[in-house]
Short mmCIF file of C-alpha atoms and ligand atoms in Angstrom, two decimals:
data_model
loop_
_atom_site.label_atom_id
_atom_site.label_comp_id
_atom_site.label_asym_id
_atom_site.label_seq_id
_atom_site.Cartn_x
_atom_site.Cartn_y
_atom_site.Cartn_z
CA MET A 1 24.61 5.87 2.74
CA ALA A 2 22.89 6.38 -0.39
CA ILE A 3 19.75 5.38 -2.59
CA ASP A 4 20.16 3.21 -5.05
CA LEU A 5 17.93 6.24 -7.41
CA THR A 6 17.53 3.96 -10.55
CA ALA A 7 17.20 0.68 -9.57
CA LEU A 8 14.94 2.55 -6.79
CA ARG A 9 13.54 3.20 -10.01
CA ALA A 10 13.02 0.31 -11.97
CA HIS A 11 9.92 -0.69 -9.48
CA PHE A 12 7.34 1.56 -10.64
CA PRO A 13 6.21 0.37 -13.53
CA SER A 14 3.79 4.03 -13.78
CA LEU A 15 7.45 5.65 -13.33
CA ALA A 16 8.06 4.91 -17.17
CA THR A 17 5.30 6.41 -18.05
CA GLY A 18 7.42 9.43 -18.23
CA LEU A 19 4.95 10.66 -15.46
CA ALA A 20 6.95 12.79 -13.31
CA PHE A 21 4.86 13.10 -9.46
CA PHE A 22 4.56 14.89 -6.71
CA ASP A 23 1.02 14.07 -5.80
CA GLY A 24 3.00 11.64 -2.16
CA PRO A 25 1.44 12.78 0.29
CA GLY A 26 -1.71 11.43 -1.19
CA GLY A 27 -0.87 8.69 -2.19
CA THR A 28 2.08 6.92 -2.87
CA GLN A 29 3.31 4.51 -6.77
CA THR A 30 3.26 1.12 -6.41
CA PRO A 31 6.61 -0.78 -7.05
CA ARG A 32 6.32 -3.93 -8.83
CA PRO A 33 6.96 -6.68 -5.37
CA VAL A 34 3.48 -5.16 -3.82
CA ALA A 35 1.60 -5.69 -7.02
CA ASP A 36 3.29 -9.15 -7.56
CA ALA A 37 2.57 -10.17 -3.18
CA ILE A 38 -0.85 -9.17 -3.89
CA THR A 39 -1.75 -10.81 -6.95
CA ALA A 40 0.05 -14.00 -5.44
CA THR A 41 -2.08 -13.81 -3.05
CA LEU A 42 -5.28 -13.57 -4.44
CA THR A 43 -3.70 -16.22 -7.96
CA GLY A 44 -2.63 -18.86 -4.67
CA PRO A 45 -4.77 -21.14 -2.77
CA LEU A 46 -6.77 -19.02 -0.12
CA SER A 47 -9.16 -19.56 1.95
CA ASN A 48 -10.93 -18.28 4.87
CA ARG A 49 -8.07 -18.15 7.95
CA GLY A 50 -7.77 -21.42 9.84
CA THR A 51 -4.94 -24.20 10.70
CA VAL A 52 -6.22 -27.00 8.33
CA THR A 53 -5.30 -26.38 5.11
CA PRO A 54 -2.27 -24.52 2.90
CA SER A 55 -5.96 -22.79 1.21
CA GLU A 56 -6.03 -21.53 5.21
CA LEU A 57 -2.89 -21.34 6.10
CA ASN A 58 -1.58 -18.92 3.34
CA ALA A 59 -4.60 -16.93 4.62
CA GLU A 60 -3.12 -17.05 8.03
CA ARG A 61 0.33 -16.35 7.17
CA ALA A 62 -0.93 -13.00 5.35
CA VAL A 63 -2.42 -11.53 8.28
CA ALA A 64 0.86 -13.11 10.79
CA GLU A 65 3.34 -11.48 8.13
CA PHE A 66 1.75 -8.46 8.22
CA ARG A 67 1.61 -7.70 11.91
CA ALA A 68 4.85 -8.19 12.10
CA ALA A 69 6.07 -6.34 9.26
CA CYS A 70 4.12 -3.04 10.65
CA SER A 71 4.80 -4.33 14.34
CA ASP A 72 8.75 -3.58 12.46
CA LEU A 73 7.52 0.00 11.04
CA LEU A 74 6.04 1.14 14.11
CA ASN A 75 7.81 -0.62 16.86
CA VAL A 76 4.68 -1.95 18.52
CA PRO A 77 4.46 -5.96 19.39
CA ALA A 78 2.33 -7.47 16.42
CA HIS A 79 -0.71 -8.14 18.74
CA GLY A 80 -1.17 -4.62 18.89
CA VAL A 81 -1.35 -3.36 15.38
CA VAL A 82 -5.12 -3.31 13.66
CA HIS A 83 -6.20 -3.50 10.28
CA GLY A 84 -8.18 -0.99 9.29
CA ARG A 85 -10.09 0.07 5.07
CA SER A 86 -8.32 3.35 5.93
CA ALA A 87 -6.26 5.85 8.25
CA THR A 88 -10.33 7.47 8.53
CA GLN A 89 -12.42 4.42 9.09
CA LEU A 90 -9.61 3.48 12.02
CA THR A 91 -10.56 7.01 12.99
CA TYR A 92 -14.31 6.77 13.64
CA ASP A 93 -13.89 3.19 14.93
CA PHE A 94 -11.65 3.89 17.82
CA SER A 95 -13.24 7.43 18.38
CA ARG A 96 -16.78 5.35 18.89
CA HIS A 97 -14.33 3.08 20.65
CA LEU A 98 -13.65 5.32 23.17
CA ALA A 99 -16.01 7.59 23.70
CA ARG A 100 -18.23 4.84 25.60
CA THR A 101 -15.28 6.16 28.27
CA TRP A 102 -16.14 9.46 28.45
CA ASN A 103 -18.56 11.50 30.46
CA ALA A 104 -20.55 14.99 30.38
CA GLY A 105 -18.65 17.44 31.31
CA ASP A 106 -15.75 15.68 29.49
CA GLU A 107 -13.94 17.58 27.57
CA ILE A 108 -10.99 16.69 24.60
CA VAL A 109 -7.70 18.68 22.28
CA LEU A 110 -7.85 19.11 19.52
CA SER A 111 -5.75 20.91 16.69
CA ARG A 112 -5.95 23.67 13.94
CA LEU A 113 -3.09 21.35 12.02
CA ASP A 114 -4.64 18.52 11.53
CA HIS A 115 -6.31 16.59 8.50
CA ASP A 116 -10.53 15.85 9.07
CA ALA A 117 -9.41 12.34 9.49
CA ASN A 118 -8.08 13.18 12.69
CA VAL A 119 -10.46 16.18 13.74
CA ARG A 120 -14.66 15.55 12.55
CA PRO A 121 -14.50 11.86 14.26
CA TRP A 122 -13.14 13.34 17.68
CA VAL A 123 -16.17 16.59 17.44
CA GLN A 124 -18.67 14.41 16.20
CA ALA A 125 -18.22 12.05 19.39
CA ALA A 126 -17.60 14.99 21.06
CA GLU A 127 -21.08 16.24 20.18
CA ARG A 128 -22.92 12.88 20.82
CA ALA A 129 -21.55 11.93 24.44
CA GLY A 130 -21.60 16.45 25.77
CA VAL A 131 -18.12 15.97 25.59
CA ARG A 132 -15.85 19.73 25.36
CA VAL A 133 -13.76 20.35 21.90
CA ARG A 134 -10.85 22.58 22.56
CA TRP A 135 -8.87 23.54 21.00
CA ILE A 136 -4.96 23.54 19.54
CA GLU A 137 -3.93 27.28 17.49
CA ILE A 138 -1.23 27.92 14.85
CA ASP A 139 1.07 30.07 15.02
CA PRO A 140 0.58 31.88 11.29
CA GLU A 141 4.25 32.79 11.53
CA THR A 142 5.76 30.90 11.52
CA THR A 143 2.88 27.58 11.00
CA GLU A 144 3.48 25.65 13.80
CA LEU A 145 1.28 25.26 17.02
CA ASP A 146 0.75 27.25 19.35
CA LEU A 147 2.50 24.64 22.58
CA ASP A 148 0.56 28.94 24.57
CA SER A 149 -3.32 27.56 23.76
CA TYR A 150 -2.42 23.84 24.45
CA GLU A 151 -0.78 24.81 27.28
CA GLN A 152 -4.92 26.93 28.04
CA ALA A 153 -6.91 23.70 26.63
CA LEU A 154 -5.44 21.54 28.62
CA THR A 155 -7.18 20.88 32.07
CA PRO A 156 -7.81 17.92 34.06
CA ARG A 157 -10.92 17.10 32.69
CA THR A 158 -8.96 16.16 29.78
CA ARG A 159 -10.06 12.22 28.40
CA LEU A 160 -8.20 12.33 25.39
CA VAL A 161 -5.49 14.06 22.70
CA ALA A 162 -5.77 14.36 18.97
CA VAL A 163 -2.89 15.53 16.97
CA THR A 164 -1.47 15.55 13.41
CA ALA A 165 2.25 13.98 14.12
CA ALA A 166 3.26 16.25 10.70
CA SER A 167 0.57 18.56 8.53
CA ASN A 168 -0.46 16.80 5.26
CA VAL A 169 -0.63 20.46 3.40
CA LEU A 170 2.11 22.14 5.51
CA GLY A 171 4.55 19.42 6.24
CA THR A 172 4.83 21.00 9.93
CA LYS A 173 6.23 18.59 12.53
CA PRO A 174 4.74 18.94 15.96
CA PRO A 175 6.55 18.14 19.15
CA VAL A 176 4.49 15.42 19.29
CA ARG A 177 6.56 14.20 22.32
CA ARG A 178 5.86 17.17 24.82
CA ILE A 179 2.65 17.52 23.36
CA ALA A 180 2.25 13.50 24.48
CA ASP A 181 4.08 13.62 27.64
CA ARG A 182 1.77 17.44 28.62
CA ALA A 183 -1.35 14.88 28.30
CA HIS A 184 0.13 12.48 29.82
CA GLU A 185 -0.01 14.54 33.09
CA ALA A 186 -2.83 16.04 32.57
CA GLY A 187 -4.30 12.49 32.69
CA ALA A 188 -6.09 12.14 28.84
CA LEU A 189 -5.21 9.39 26.15
CA VAL A 190 -3.24 10.44 22.75
CA TYR A 191 -4.27 9.73 19.23
CA VAL A 192 -1.28 10.45 16.79
CA ASP A 193 -2.00 10.65 13.01
CA GLY A 194 0.62 9.30 11.13
CA VAL A 195 -0.23 8.88 7.38
CA HIS A 196 1.66 11.62 6.68
CA TYR A 197 4.79 11.71 8.61
CA ALA A 198 4.84 7.71 8.22
CA ALA A 199 5.71 8.52 3.94
CA HIS A 200 9.29 10.20 5.46
CA HIS A 201 10.55 8.92 9.38
CA LEU A 202 11.02 5.14 10.41
CA VAL A 203 7.71 5.79 13.11
CA ASP A 204 8.33 4.77 17.41
CA VAL A 205 4.59 5.10 18.30
CA PRO A 206 6.38 4.87 21.95
CA ALA A 207 9.59 7.18 22.02
CA LEU A 208 6.50 9.01 19.72
CA GLY A 209 4.39 8.58 23.40
CA ALA A 210 1.33 7.87 21.24
CA ASP A 211 -1.30 5.81 22.75
CA LEU A 212 -3.18 5.42 19.86
CA PHE A 213 -0.92 6.20 16.40
CA VAL A 214 -2.69 5.56 12.91
CA CYS A 215 -1.10 5.54 9.16
CA SER A 216 -2.15 4.06 6.01
CA PRO A 217 0.63 2.31 4.04
CA TYR A 218 -1.00 3.91 0.44
CA LYS A 219 0.90 7.12 1.93
CA PHE A 220 4.39 4.69 1.20
CA LEU A 221 4.26 3.04 -1.45
CA GLY A 222 2.25 0.43 -0.45
CA PRO A 223 -1.81 -1.40 -1.58
CA HIS A 224 -5.40 1.52 -0.30
CA CYS A 225 -6.13 0.49 3.61
CA GLY A 226 -4.92 2.17 6.89
CA VAL A 227 -3.31 0.89 10.29
CA LEU A 228 -4.02 1.91 13.86
CA ALA A 229 -0.43 0.34 16.22
CA ALA A 230 -1.52 1.17 20.49
CA ALA A 231 -0.14 -1.20 22.96
CA PRO A 232 -1.86 -4.55 23.14
CA GLU A 233 -2.44 -4.26 26.71
CA PHE A 234 -4.29 -0.78 25.92
CA LEU A 235 -5.79 -2.04 24.59
CA GLU A 236 -8.03 -5.44 25.76
CA THR A 237 -9.33 -2.28 27.80
CA LEU A 238 -12.17 -1.51 24.25
CA ARG A 239 -14.56 -3.56 24.04
CA PRO A 240 -16.01 -3.05 20.80
CA ASP A 241 -19.53 -3.68 19.51
CA LYS A 242 -18.96 -7.07 17.60
CA LEU A 243 -20.54 -10.30 15.64
CA LEU A 244 -21.15 -13.39 18.49
CA PRO A 245 -18.99 -15.89 16.82
CA SER A 246 -16.09 -13.56 15.90
CA PRO A 247 -12.84 -13.16 18.00
CA ASP A 248 -12.44 -10.97 21.03
CA THR A 249 -8.69 -11.58 21.25
CA VAL A 250 -6.28 -8.49 20.81
CA PRO A 251 -6.71 -7.73 17.94
CA GLU A 252 -9.01 -8.62 15.88
CA ARG A 253 -11.75 -7.76 18.00
CA PHE A 254 -11.17 -4.15 17.01
CA GLU A 255 -11.45 -5.86 13.27
CA PHE A 256 -14.68 -6.04 11.58
CA GLY A 257 -15.57 -9.18 8.48
CA THR A 258 -12.55 -11.28 6.89
CA LEU A 259 -9.23 -8.92 6.23
CA PRO A 260 -8.19 -8.33 2.45
CA TYR A 261 -5.22 -11.28 1.80
CA GLU A 262 -4.16 -9.89 -0.63
CA VAL A 263 -3.68 -6.30 0.53
CA LEU A 264 -2.14 -7.67 3.66
CA ALA A 265 0.12 -8.80 1.51
CA GLY A 266 1.19 -6.54 -0.59
CA ALA A 267 1.65 -4.08 2.94
CA THR A 268 4.59 -6.58 4.17
CA ALA A 269 5.92 -5.99 0.36
CA ALA A 270 5.96 -2.36 1.14
CA VAL A 271 7.22 -2.63 4.34
CA ASP A 272 10.13 -5.07 2.92
CA PHE A 273 10.55 -2.84 -0.17
CA LEU A 274 11.57 -0.49 1.84
CA ALA A 275 13.76 -2.11 4.70
CA GLU A 276 15.91 -2.85 0.97
CA LEU A 277 16.45 0.39 -0.28
CA ASP A 278 19.86 0.76 1.34
CA PRO A 279 19.91 -1.76 4.73
CA GLY A 280 23.36 -1.69 5.44
CA THR A 281 24.07 -4.50 7.10
CA GLY A 282 21.25 -4.69 9.49
CA VAL A 283 20.48 -8.06 10.18
CA SER A 284 16.91 -7.70 11.93
CA ARG A 285 13.60 -5.87 9.18
CA ARG A 286 13.78 -2.34 11.67
CA GLU A 287 17.43 -2.31 11.67
CA ARG A 288 16.62 -2.27 7.73
CA LEU A 289 14.13 -0.04 8.08
CA THR A 290 16.15 3.07 10.07
CA ARG A 291 19.45 3.18 7.77
CA SER A 292 16.75 2.90 4.32
CA LEU A 293 14.80 5.19 5.51
CA GLU A 294 17.37 7.84 6.92
CA SER A 295 18.76 8.19 3.63
CA VAL A 296 14.68 8.24 1.78
CA HIS A 297 15.17 11.38 4.59
CA LYS A 298 18.37 12.96 3.28
CA HIS A 299 17.11 12.13 -0.43
CA GLU A 300 14.68 14.36 0.40
CA LEU A 301 15.75 16.46 2.24
CA SER A 302 18.06 17.41 -0.85
CA LEU A 303 15.70 17.81 -2.68
CA ARG A 304 13.14 19.58 -0.87
CA ALA A 305 15.76 22.64 -1.12
CA ARG A 306 16.11 22.41 -4.78
CA LEU A 307 12.89 22.41 -4.74
CA GLU A 308 13.11 25.74 -2.47
CA GLU A 309 15.48 27.74 -4.11
CA GLY A 310 13.66 27.36 -7.52
CA LEU A 311 10.60 28.75 -6.40
CA GLY A 312 11.99 31.58 -4.94
CA SER A 313 14.25 31.89 -8.14
CA LEU A 314 10.79 32.44 -9.37
CA GLY A 315 10.06 36.00 -6.59
CA ASP A 316 6.85 37.05 -6.29
CA THR A 317 4.43 35.29 -7.90
CA VAL A 318 4.97 32.72 -5.83
CA THR A 319 4.31 32.53 -2.80
CA VAL A 320 5.59 28.88 0.24
CA HIS A 321 3.40 29.10 2.95
CA SER A 322 5.00 25.87 4.87
CA LYS A 323 8.08 27.20 6.78
CA ALA A 324 8.31 25.72 9.87
CA PRO A 325 11.72 25.10 10.12
CA ASP A 326 10.91 21.42 11.81
CA ARG A 327 8.69 19.93 7.74
CA THR A 328 8.33 16.95 6.09
CA PRO A 329 8.97 17.72 1.90
CA THR A 330 5.59 18.58 0.92
CA LEU A 331 4.80 21.83 -0.21
CA LEU A 332 2.50 24.49 -0.40
CA MET A 333 1.45 27.30 -2.41
CA THR A 334 -0.83 29.09 -3.96
CA LEU A 335 0.02 32.06 -6.94
CA GLU A 336 -0.10 34.81 -7.68
CA GLY A 337 -3.20 35.93 -9.73
CA ARG A 338 -2.61 32.01 -11.83
CA ASP A 339 -5.65 30.06 -9.95
CA ALA A 340 -3.57 26.62 -8.80
CA ARG A 341 -5.79 24.63 -10.97
CA GLU A 342 -4.70 26.69 -13.43
CA ALA A 343 -1.15 25.33 -12.69
CA GLN A 344 -1.92 21.82 -11.92
CA ALA A 345 -3.17 22.44 -15.23
CA HIS A 346 -0.37 23.15 -17.25
CA LEU A 347 1.89 21.17 -14.71
CA ALA A 348 -0.38 18.10 -16.03
CA ALA A 349 -0.27 19.24 -19.97
CA ARG A 350 4.22 19.04 -19.14
CA GLY A 351 4.06 15.47 -17.50
CA VAL A 352 4.63 17.11 -14.49
CA VAL A 353 1.94 15.35 -11.76
CA ALA A 354 1.20 17.93 -8.55
CA PRO A 355 -2.50 18.06 -7.60
CA ALA A 356 -4.43 21.48 -6.10
CA GLY A 357 -6.59 21.93 -3.13
CA SER A 358 -7.44 21.68 0.51
CA PHE A 359 -6.26 18.30 0.50
CA TYR A 360 -9.18 17.59 3.68
CA ALA A 361 -6.96 20.23 5.77
CA CYS A 362 -9.62 22.42 6.14
CA GLU A 363 -8.85 23.48 9.45
CA PRO A 364 -5.11 24.27 8.32
CA PHE A 365 -6.25 26.35 6.08
CA ALA A 366 -9.52 28.12 7.56
CA ALA A 367 -6.63 29.19 10.77
CA LEU A 368 -4.16 30.49 8.45
CA LYS A 369 -6.88 32.39 5.60
CA LEU A 370 -5.23 29.80 3.19
CA GLU A 371 -6.30 30.89 -0.63
CA ASP A 372 -8.40 27.52 -1.54
CA PRO A 373 -7.32 25.43 -4.12
CA ALA A 374 -4.08 25.59 -3.40
CA LEU A 375 -0.98 23.57 -5.17
CA ARG A 376 1.05 21.21 -3.24
CA ALA A 377 4.08 19.55 -3.96
CA GLY A 378 4.52 16.65 -2.44
CA LEU A 379 8.49 14.10 -2.62
CA ALA A 380 9.02 11.00 -2.14
CA PRO A 381 11.66 8.11 -2.43
CA TYR A 382 11.48 7.75 -6.43
CA ASN A 383 11.62 11.81 -7.11
CA THR A 384 14.88 12.37 -9.22
CA ALA A 385 16.65 16.39 -8.98
CA ASP A 386 15.11 16.09 -13.76
CA GLU A 387 12.07 16.32 -12.06
CA VAL A 388 11.77 19.14 -9.49
CA ASP A 389 13.12 20.47 -12.18
CA ARG A 390 10.45 19.95 -14.36
CA PHE A 391 7.99 21.53 -12.39
CA LEU A 392 10.05 24.04 -11.49
CA ASP A 393 10.93 24.83 -15.33
CA GLY A 394 7.08 24.53 -15.72
CA LEU A 395 5.22 26.67 -12.93
CA ALA A 396 7.55 29.04 -14.16
CA SER A 397 6.82 29.15 -18.60
CA LEU A 398 3.41 29.77 -16.85
CA LEU A 399 4.07 32.80 -14.63
C1 PLP B 401 -2.74 13.40 7.54
C2 PLP B 401 -3.33 12.22 6.84
N1 PLP B 401 -4.02 12.49 8.20
C3 PLP B 401 -5.64 10.83 7.57
C4 PLP B 401 -5.23 10.96 6.20
C5 PLP B 401 -6.65 10.50 5.40
O1 PLP B 401 -6.18 8.70 5.38
P1 PLP B 401 -6.48 7.67 4.59
O2 PLP B 401 -6.81 8.60 3.06
O3 PLP B 401 -6.04 5.87 4.61
O4 PLP B 401 -8.07 7.65 5.71
C6 PLP B 401 -4.74 11.84 4.79
C7 PLP B 401 -4.92 11.11 4.10
O5 PLP B 401 -4.78 11.87 2.91
C8 PLP B 401 -3.81 12.28 5.39
O6 PLP B 401 -3.19 13.46 5.31
#
């Protein structure tokens, strides 16, 4: 079970530039089949959705194929797949839809580990609704969520628990299922930010215990958009504002205006591309995705071990803040006596792309008193051992 890295890399025009990309957590590079699918959809006969002309049917097919691909990727029914411009936009939308069901005096629980996209929309919706926000804290020793603080935060008035499946800076993967089970016992809904997680693992939304799950295809080789997944029966219970003539069906009820058919086709192509990385004998796309993403996981873990070993050999000059036992191949680091932006520029001059900043993770940065900017190195399916060595050599030459 392994991915053919040479064959995989040949699909990415941007890799031919010689740049080594460690900025996958900010957005991955795009393989040719994704770009081709976008072009083919845009330049083929294309009209608004309909059932009469070939151009209408092309739009209809792009939507149906997108929902089917996301259904296979996330293990939810196709009618539980909502397209959005980004995960942030979807979370803002759903914070407003859900807040309509809250009453003053209700409570919600957020986590200090989360990207601001799964924090601020809820904080602002709570403020408007007179709802109290409670927090799951981070254990600074392990960079894991402190589940005792979660127990204290849950009350009979908790209506929602919003938590990440993986931190975009530390990589920490909280025990989402455990968190979701406790939330459900308390009668609360669970909103999971899977944007960073979905780039590294095959998602099973029901197995995670998420009532709503959001992710972004541009983090897993696809185009820039967001996807929200939920059980269609649950979506039926929500009533967003909508235009009079727009469909009231689920999931169309949550998708405002004309859909970007070419973007949907690109996202479908990304799922198909992932499924073929190491498909084995899998018959269904879900089976092929399962095996392919297991192989990606193995590959990324072996590169992470190489990266960590190399960083370890740089001694006290580098502090790696990612240390939870269960985490993605994303490392956040600070450098002794060096600003992370200086390191970013030094690496960039050597064709190595690794960003510096706090990456919209204001809660984790504040909770752990992390130095801002910090340097982030995230691994993606197309990274190689040579590239890891280039990153390490670049850093060593600076330090
Ligand atoms: C963990 C996490 N959540 C949410 C987001 C926001 O995603 P989007 O750009 O699709 O709004 C990001 C983006 O980096 C992220 O890493």
